[in-house]
mmCIF file of C-alpha atoms in Angstrom:
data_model
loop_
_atom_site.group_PDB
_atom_site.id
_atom_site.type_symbol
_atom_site.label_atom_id
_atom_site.label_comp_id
_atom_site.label_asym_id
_atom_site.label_seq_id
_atom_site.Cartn_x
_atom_site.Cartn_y
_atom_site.Cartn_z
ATOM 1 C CA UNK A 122 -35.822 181.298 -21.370
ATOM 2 C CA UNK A 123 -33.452 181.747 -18.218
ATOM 3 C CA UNK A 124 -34.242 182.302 -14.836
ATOM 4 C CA UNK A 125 -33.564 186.526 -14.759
ATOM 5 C CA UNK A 126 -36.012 186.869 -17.976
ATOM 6 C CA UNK A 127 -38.417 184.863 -16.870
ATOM 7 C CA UNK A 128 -38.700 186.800 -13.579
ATOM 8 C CA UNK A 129 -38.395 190.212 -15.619
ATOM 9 C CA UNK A 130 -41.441 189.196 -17.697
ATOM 10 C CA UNK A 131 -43.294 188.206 -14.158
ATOM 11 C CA UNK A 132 -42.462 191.876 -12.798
ATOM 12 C CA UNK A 133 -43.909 193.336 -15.883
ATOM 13 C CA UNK A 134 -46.848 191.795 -15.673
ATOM 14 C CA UNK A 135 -46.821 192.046 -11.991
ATOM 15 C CA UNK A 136 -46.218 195.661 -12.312
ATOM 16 C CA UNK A 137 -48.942 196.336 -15.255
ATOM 17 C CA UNK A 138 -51.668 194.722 -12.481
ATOM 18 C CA UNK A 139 -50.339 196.893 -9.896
ATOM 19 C CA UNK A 140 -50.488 199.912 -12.533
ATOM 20 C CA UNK A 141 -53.868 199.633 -13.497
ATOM 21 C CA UNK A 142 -55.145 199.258 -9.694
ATOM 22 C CA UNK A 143 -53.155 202.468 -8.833
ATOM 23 C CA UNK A 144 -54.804 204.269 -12.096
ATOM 24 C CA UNK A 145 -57.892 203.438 -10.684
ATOM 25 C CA UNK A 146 -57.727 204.997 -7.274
ATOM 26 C CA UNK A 147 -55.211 208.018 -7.587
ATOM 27 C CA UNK A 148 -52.240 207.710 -10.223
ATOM 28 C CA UNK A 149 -48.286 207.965 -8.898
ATOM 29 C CA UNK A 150 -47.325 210.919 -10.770
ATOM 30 C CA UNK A 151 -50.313 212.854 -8.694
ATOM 31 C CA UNK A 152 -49.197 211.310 -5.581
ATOM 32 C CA UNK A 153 -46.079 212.758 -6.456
ATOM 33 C CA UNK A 154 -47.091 216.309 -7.190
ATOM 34 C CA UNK A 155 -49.167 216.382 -3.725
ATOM 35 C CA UNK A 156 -46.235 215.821 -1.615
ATOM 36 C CA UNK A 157 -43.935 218.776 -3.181
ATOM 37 C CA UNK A 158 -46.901 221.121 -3.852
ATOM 38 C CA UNK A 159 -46.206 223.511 -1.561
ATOM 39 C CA UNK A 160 -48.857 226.086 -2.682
ATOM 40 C CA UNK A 161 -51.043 223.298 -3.447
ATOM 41 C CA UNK A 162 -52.036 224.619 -6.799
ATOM 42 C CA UNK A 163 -51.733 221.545 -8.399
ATOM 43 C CA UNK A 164 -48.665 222.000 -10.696
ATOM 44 C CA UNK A 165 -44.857 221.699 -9.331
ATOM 45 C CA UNK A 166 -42.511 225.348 -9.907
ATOM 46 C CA UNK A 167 -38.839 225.194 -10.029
ATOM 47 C CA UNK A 168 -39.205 226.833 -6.402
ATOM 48 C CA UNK A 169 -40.778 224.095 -5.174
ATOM 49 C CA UNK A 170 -38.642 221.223 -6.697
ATOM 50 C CA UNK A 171 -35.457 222.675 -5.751
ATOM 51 C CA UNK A 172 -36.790 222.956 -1.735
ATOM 52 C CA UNK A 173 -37.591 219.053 -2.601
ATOM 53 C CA UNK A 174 -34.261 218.327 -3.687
ATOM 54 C CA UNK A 175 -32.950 220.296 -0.737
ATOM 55 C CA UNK A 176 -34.708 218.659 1.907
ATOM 56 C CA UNK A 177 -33.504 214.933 0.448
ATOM 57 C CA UNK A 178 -29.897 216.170 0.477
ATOM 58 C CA UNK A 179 -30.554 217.342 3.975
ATOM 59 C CA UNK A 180 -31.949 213.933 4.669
ATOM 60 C CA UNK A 181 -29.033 212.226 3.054
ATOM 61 C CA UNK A 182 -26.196 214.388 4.519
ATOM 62 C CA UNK A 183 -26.947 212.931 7.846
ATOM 63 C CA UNK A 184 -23.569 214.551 8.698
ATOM 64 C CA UNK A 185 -24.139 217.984 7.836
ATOM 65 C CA UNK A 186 -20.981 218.424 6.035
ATOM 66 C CA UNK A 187 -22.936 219.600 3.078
ATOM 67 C CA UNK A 188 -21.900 216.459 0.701
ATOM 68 C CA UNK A 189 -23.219 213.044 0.968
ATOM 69 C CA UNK A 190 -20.357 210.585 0.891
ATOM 70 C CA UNK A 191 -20.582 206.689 0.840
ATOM 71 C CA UNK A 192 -21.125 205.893 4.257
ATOM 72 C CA UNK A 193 -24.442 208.307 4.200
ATOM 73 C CA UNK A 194 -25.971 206.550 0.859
ATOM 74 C CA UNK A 195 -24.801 203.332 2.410
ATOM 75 C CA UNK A 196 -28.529 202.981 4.012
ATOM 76 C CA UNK A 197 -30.806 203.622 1.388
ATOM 77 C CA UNK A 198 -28.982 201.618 -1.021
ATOM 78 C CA UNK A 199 -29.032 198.655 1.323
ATOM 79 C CA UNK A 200 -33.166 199.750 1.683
ATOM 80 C CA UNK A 201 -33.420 199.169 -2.421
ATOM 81 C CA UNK A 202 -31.287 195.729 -2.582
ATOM 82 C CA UNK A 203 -33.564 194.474 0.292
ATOM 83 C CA UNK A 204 -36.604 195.613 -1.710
ATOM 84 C CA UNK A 205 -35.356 194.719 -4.710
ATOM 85 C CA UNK A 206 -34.231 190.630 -3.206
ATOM 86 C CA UNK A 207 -37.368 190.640 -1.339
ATOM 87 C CA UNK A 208 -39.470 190.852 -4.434
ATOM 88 C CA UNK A 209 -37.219 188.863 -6.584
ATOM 89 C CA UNK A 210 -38.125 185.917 -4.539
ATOM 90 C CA UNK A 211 -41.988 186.559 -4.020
ATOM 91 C CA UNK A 212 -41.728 186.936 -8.016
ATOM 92 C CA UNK A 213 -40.179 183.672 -8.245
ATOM 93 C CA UNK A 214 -42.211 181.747 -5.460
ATOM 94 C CA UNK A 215 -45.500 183.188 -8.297
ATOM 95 C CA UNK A 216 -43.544 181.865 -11.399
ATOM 96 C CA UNK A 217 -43.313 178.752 -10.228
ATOM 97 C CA UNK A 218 -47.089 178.197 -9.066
ATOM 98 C CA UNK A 219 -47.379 179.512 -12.462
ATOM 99 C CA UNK A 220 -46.082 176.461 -13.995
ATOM 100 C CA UNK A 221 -48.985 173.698 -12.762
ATOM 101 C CA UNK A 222 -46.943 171.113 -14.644
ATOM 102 C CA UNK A 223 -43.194 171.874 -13.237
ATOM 103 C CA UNK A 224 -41.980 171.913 -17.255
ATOM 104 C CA UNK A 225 -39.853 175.304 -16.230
ATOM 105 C CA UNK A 226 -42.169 176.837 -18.947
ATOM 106 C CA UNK A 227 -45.378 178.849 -18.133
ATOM 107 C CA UNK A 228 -48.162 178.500 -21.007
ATOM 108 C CA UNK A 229 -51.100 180.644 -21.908
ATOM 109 C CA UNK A 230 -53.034 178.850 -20.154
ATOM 110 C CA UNK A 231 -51.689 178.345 -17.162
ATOM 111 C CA UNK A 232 -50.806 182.191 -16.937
ATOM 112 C CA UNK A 233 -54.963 182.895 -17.208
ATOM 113 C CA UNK A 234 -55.310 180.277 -14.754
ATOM 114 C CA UNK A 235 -53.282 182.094 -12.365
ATOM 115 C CA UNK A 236 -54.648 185.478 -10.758
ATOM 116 C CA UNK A 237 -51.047 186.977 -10.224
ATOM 117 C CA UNK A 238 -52.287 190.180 -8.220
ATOM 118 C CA UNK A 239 -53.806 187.512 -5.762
ATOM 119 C CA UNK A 240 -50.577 185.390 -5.794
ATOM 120 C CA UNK A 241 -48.618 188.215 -4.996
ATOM 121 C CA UNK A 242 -50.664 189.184 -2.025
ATOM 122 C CA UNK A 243 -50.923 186.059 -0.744
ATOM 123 C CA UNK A 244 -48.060 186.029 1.188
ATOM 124 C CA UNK A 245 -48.007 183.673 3.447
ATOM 125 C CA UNK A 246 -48.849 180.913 0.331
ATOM 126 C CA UNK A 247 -52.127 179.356 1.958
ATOM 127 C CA UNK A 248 -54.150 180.010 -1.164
ATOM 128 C CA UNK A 249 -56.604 182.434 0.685
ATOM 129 C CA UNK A 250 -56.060 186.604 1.640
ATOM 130 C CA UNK A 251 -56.494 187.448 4.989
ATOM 131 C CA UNK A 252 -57.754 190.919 6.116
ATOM 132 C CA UNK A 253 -53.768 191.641 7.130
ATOM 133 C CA UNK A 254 -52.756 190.273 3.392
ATOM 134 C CA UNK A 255 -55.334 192.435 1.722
ATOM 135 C CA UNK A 256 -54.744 195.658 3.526
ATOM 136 C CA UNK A 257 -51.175 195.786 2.774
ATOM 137 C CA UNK A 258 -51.677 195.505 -1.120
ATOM 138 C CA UNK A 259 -53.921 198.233 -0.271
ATOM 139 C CA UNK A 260 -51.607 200.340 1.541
ATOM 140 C CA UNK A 261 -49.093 199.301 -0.955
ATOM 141 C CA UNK A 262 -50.954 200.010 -4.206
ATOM 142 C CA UNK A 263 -52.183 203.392 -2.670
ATOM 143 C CA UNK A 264 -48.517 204.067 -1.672
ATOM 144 C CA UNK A 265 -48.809 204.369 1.651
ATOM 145 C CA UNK A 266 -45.991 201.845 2.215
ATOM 146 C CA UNK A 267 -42.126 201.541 0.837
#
């Protein structure tokens, strides 16, 4: 199994932890619907998704030209590759205290040995959470941070 799969399969199961700890407290999609409900009746209207969609393209057009070109996107796509390297390398770092025995193959047991929420949020690698490592799964399972 290569390298890319075998961090694919650690996101999925990363993300199916982090899934199931968000459906617990308050799930995404109502997250979601909170911050565009204007009216807050609970349910999104056309009037309210297109003032969403107009405030991001505000956002975006930090020019006010009225079009967002390269150099305005430039930012937030640089904001998802750093997100997106960042946890490609904590996923990694977790793989391979996965694999106890170094083989470059995790097994079934080895994967229930490993608590991968708590590997994840251990991020200085010390083997313990600190109050600082705990609140910002918190924050970041709640949402509260990008």
């Amino acid at each position: 199994m290569n390298t890319l799969m075998k961090m694919v399969l650690m996101a999925l199961a990363t993300l199916g932890t982090t899934t199931l700890a968000v459906s617990q407290t308050r799930p995404a999609d109502m997250r979601f619907i909170e911050r565009l409900d204007a009216d807050g009746d609970g349910v999104l209207s056309r009037n309210e998704v297109a003032t969403a969609r107009q405030r991001l393209f505000a956002r975006f057009d930090r020019d006010g030209d009225g079009a967002i070109d390269d150099r305005e996107i430039e930012a937030p796509r640089d904001a998802v590759m750093d997100r997106a390297v960042a946890l490609q390398a904590r996923l990694g770092r977790a793989w391979r205290r996965m694999d106890t025995n170094g083989d470059g193959r995790v097994s079934a047991e080895e994967f229930r040995a490993r608590t991968i929420l708590f590997d994840v949020a251990d991020r200085d690698g010390d083997g313990r959470l600190s109050s600082a490592e705990i609140a910002f799964m918190r924050d970041l399972i709640l949402g509260r941070r990008g």
